[in-house]
Coordinates of C-alpha atoms and ligand atoms in Angstrom, one line a residue:
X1 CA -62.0 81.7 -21.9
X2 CA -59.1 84.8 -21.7
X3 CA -55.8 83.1 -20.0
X4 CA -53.7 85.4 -18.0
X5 CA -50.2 84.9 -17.1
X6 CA -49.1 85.9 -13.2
X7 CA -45.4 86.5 -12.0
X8 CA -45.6 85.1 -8.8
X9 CA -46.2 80.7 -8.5
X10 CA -49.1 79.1 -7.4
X11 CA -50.2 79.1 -4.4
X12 CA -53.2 77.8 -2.4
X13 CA -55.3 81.0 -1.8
X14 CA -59.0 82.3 -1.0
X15 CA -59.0 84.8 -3.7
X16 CA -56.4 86.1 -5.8
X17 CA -56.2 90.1 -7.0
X18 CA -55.1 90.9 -10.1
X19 CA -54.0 94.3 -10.9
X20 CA -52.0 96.3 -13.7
X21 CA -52.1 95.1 -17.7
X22 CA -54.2 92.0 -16.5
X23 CA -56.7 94.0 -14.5
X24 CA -56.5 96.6 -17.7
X25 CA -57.5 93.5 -19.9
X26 CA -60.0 92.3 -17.8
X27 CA -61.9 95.6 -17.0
X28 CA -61.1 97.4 -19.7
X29 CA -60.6 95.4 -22.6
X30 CA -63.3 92.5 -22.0
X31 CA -65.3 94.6 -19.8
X32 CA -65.8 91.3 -17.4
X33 CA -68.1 91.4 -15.0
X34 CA -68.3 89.3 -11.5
X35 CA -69.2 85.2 -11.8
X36 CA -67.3 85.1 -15.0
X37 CA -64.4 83.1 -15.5
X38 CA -60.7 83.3 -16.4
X39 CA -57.9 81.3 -16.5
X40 CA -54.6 82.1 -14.2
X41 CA -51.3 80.7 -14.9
X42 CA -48.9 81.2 -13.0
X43 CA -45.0 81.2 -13.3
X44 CA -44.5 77.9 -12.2
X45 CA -46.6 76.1 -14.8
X46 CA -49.8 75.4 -12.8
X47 CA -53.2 77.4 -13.9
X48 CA -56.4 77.6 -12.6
X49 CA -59.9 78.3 -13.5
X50 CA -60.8 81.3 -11.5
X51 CA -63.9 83.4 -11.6
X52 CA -64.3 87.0 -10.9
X53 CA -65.7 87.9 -7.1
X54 CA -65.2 91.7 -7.4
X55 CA -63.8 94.5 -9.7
X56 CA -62.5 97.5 -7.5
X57 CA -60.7 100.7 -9.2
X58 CA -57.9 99.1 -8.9
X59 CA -57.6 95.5 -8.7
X60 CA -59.6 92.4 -10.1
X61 CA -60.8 89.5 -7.4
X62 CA -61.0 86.0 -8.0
X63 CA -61.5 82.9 -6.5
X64 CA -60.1 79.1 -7.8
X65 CA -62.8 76.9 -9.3
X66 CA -60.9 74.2 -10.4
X67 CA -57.0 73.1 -11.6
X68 CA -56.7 72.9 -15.4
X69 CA -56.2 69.5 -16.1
X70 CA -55.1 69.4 -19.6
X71 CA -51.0 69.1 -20.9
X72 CA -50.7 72.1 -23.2
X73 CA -46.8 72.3 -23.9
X74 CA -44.9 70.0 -26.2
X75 CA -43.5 66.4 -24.4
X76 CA -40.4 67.9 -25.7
X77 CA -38.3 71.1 -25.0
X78 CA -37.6 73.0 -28.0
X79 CA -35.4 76.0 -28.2
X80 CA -35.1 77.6 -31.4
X81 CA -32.7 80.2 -32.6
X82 CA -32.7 82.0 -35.5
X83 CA -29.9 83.9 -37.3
X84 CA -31.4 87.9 -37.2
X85 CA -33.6 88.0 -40.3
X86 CA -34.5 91.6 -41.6
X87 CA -37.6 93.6 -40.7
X88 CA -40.0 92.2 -38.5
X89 CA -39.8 88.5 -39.2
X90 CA -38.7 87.4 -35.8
X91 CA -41.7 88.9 -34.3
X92 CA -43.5 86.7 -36.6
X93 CA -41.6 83.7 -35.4
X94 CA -41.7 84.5 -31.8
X95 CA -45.9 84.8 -32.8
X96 CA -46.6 81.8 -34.3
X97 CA -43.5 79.7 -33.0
X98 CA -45.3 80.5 -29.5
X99 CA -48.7 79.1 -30.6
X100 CA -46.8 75.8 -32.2
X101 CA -45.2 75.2 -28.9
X102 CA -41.1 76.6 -28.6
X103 CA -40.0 76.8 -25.0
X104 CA -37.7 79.6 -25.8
X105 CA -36.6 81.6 -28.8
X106 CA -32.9 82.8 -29.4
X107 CA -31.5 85.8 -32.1
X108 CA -27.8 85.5 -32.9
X109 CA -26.0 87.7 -35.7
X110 CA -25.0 85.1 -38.1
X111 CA -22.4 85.9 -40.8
X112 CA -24.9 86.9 -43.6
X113 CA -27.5 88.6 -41.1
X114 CA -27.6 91.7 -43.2
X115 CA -29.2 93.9 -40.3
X116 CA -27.2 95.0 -38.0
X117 CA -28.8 95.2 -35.0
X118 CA -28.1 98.4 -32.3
X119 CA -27.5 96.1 -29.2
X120 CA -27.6 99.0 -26.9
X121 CA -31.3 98.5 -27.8
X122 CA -31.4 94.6 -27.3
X123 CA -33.1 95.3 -24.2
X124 CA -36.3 97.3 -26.2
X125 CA -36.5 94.2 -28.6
X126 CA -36.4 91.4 -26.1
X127 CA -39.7 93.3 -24.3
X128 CA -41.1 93.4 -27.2
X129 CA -40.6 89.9 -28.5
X130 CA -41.7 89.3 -25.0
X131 CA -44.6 90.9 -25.3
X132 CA -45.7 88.9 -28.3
X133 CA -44.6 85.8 -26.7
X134 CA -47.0 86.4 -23.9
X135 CA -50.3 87.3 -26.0
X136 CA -49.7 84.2 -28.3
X137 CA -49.2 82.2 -25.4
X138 CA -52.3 83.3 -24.1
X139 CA -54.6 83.0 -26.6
X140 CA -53.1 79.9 -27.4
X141 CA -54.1 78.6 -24.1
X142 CA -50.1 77.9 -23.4
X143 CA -49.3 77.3 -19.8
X144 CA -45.9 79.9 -19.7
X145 CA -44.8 81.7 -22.4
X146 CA -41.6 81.3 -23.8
X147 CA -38.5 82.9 -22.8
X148 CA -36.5 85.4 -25.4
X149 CA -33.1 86.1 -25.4
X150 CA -31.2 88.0 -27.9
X151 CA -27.5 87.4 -27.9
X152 CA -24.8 89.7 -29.2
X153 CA -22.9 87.3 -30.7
X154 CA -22.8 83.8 -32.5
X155 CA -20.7 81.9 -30.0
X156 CA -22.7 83.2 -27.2
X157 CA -25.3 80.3 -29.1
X158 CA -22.2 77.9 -29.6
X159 CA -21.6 78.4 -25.6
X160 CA -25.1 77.1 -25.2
X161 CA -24.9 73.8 -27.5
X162 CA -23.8 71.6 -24.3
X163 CA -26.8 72.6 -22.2
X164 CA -29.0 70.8 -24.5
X165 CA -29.5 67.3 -25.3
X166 CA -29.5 67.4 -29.1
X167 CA -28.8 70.0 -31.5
X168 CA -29.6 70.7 -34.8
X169 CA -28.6 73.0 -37.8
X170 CA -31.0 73.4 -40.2
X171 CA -29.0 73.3 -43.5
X172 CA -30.3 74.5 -46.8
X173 CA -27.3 72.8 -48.5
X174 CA -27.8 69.3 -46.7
X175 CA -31.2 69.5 -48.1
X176 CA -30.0 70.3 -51.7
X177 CA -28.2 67.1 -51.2
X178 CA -30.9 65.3 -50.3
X179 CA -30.4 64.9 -46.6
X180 CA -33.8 63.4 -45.5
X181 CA -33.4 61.7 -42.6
X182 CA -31.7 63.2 -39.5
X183 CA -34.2 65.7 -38.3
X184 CA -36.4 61.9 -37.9
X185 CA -33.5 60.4 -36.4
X186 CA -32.7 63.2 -33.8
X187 CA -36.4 63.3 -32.8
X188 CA -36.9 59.4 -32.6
X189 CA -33.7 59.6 -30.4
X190 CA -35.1 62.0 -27.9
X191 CA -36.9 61.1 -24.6
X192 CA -39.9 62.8 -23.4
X193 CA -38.7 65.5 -21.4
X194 CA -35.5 65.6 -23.1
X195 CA -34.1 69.4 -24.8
X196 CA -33.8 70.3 -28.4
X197 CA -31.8 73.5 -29.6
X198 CA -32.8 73.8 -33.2
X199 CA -30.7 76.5 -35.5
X200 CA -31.8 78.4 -38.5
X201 CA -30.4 80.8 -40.7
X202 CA -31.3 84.3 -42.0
X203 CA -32.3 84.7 -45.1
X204 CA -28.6 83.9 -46.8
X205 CA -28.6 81.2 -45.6
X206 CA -25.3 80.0 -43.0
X207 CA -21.3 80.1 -44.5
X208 CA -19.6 76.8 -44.8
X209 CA -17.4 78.1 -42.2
X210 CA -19.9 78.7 -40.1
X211 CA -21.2 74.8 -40.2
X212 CA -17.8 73.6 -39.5
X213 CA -17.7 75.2 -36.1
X214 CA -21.1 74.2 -35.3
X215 CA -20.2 70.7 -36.1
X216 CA -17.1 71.0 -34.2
X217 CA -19.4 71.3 -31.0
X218 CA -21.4 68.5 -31.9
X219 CA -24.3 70.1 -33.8
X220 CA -26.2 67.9 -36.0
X221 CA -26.7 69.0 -39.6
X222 CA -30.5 67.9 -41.1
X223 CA -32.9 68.9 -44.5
X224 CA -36.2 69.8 -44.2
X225 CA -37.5 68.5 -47.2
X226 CA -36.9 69.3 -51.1
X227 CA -37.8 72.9 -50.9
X228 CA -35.9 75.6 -49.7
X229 CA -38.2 77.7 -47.3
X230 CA -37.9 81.2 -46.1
X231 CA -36.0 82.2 -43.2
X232 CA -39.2 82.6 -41.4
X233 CA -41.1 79.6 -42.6
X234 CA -38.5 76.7 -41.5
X235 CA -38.8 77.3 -37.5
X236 CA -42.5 76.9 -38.1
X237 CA -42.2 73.5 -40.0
X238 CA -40.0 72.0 -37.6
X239 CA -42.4 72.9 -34.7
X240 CA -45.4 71.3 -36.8
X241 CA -43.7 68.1 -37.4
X242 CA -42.2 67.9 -33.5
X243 CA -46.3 68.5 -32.5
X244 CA -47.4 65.7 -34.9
X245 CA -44.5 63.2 -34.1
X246 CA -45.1 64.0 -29.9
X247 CA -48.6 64.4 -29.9
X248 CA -51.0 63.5 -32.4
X249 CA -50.4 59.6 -31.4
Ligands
SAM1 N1 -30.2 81.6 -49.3 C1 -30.3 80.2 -49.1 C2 -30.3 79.4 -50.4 O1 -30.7 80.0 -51.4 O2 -30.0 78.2 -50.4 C3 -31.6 79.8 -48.4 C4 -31.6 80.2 -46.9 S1 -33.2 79.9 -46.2 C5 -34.2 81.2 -46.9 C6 -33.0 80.4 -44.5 C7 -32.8 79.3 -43.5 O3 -34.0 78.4 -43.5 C8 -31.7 78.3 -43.9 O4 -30.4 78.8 -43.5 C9 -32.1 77.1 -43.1 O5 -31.7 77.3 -41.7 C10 -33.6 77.1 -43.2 N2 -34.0 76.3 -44.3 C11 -34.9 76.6 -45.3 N3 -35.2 75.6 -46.1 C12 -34.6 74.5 -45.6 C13 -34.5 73.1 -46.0 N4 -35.2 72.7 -47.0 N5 -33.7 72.3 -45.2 C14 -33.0 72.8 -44.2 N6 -33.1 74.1 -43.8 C15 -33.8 74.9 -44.5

């Protein structure tokens, strides 16, 4: 069944319109037709199983069947942030990261980011990325999607390390030492509901003097195993193994 995601938060209703890119979806897209059934989520979490009452030019009615009763989002809420990799890998994150589970996704420039980013067009990307976010969630059957934000630079991240109750660098040279254990530590150490900020660098991988200042504000260092994987691949390991230790109990 198509999920769609409203601005506005639930509220108790005896129908509910739908109009703009949703109603486009719906009319146009699936061509729905009245007495079938969607799912609306709304900003603050809650969906619904609605079905359709009556298509107009312009909007899309519905009325509530039921609450969805299934948990969707991972017990635990996991930020990650990712140093800007070249071409369209973030997207790829922000895709799949989405389906996995993330709460929010971060860019930073980190020192061996070789793009350089225009940040008078920051505001372009984050739409997009936003826009990904949103169709993975839905189809995913996610009940919010995750938030973007695309920072200008690498302390703006470092300013965020307190608001979060663990954080974690993942370090390509901690696992060439072979650093196996934090990433289990940090997750056996956090309480359901608790916040995870997890860091990864671009495809260089981060400077030694970029570690020390991370650790300086209490960032964890961790391995993720005896191979070194692409800047793209870590974010979507870490996710997989933060599912299987939360929810596949
Ligand atoms: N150029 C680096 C090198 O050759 O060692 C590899 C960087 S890797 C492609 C990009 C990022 O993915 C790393 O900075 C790190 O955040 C993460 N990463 C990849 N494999 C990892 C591993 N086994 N342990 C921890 N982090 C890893």
């Amino acid at each position: 069944m198509q999920r769609y995601f409203l601005t506005e938060p639930y509220e108790t209703k005896d129908r509910y319109m739908i109009t703009g890119e949703n109603y486009h979806h719906i009319v146009r897209v699936m061509r729905m037709e009245p007495s079938q059934q969607v799912y609306l989520a709304f900003s603050d979490r809650l969906a619904i199983i609605a079905e359709i009452t009556d298509i107009t030019e312009e909007a899309v009615y519905l009325k509530e069947i039921s609450k969805e009763q299934a948990e969707k989002e991972l017990p635990v809420n996991v930020t990650i942030a990712c140093g800007y990799p070249k071409g369209d890998k973030l997207e790829w994150v922000v895709q799949k990261g989405t389906e996995l589970g993330s709460h929010k996704f971060i860019g930073f420039p980190a020192k061996t980011s070789v793009v350089k980013w225009d940040y008078k067009k920051l505001g372009k990307k984050t739409d997009r990325l936003k826009k990904i976010a949103t169709e993975a969630a839905e189809q995913s059957h996610r009940q919010f999607a995750p938030d973007i934000l695309l920072l200008e630079t690498e302390q703006a991240l470092i300013d965020f390390f307190s608001s979060y109750d663990k954080v974690l660098i993942a370090y390509e040279e901690s696992a060439k030492v072979g650093e196996r254990s934090r990433f289990a530590t940090v997750l056996s150490e956090l309480a359901i509901g608790g916040s995870l900020l997890v860091v990864f660098g671009p495809e260089g991988g981060f400077s030694p003097a970029e570690i020390d200042v991370f650790q300086e504000n209490g960032a964890i260092l961790c391995g993720l195993g005896p191979r070194i994987l692409r800047a793209e691949t870590a974010p979507l390991y870490v996710l997989s193994a933060i599912s299987y230790q939360f929810e596949l109990v």
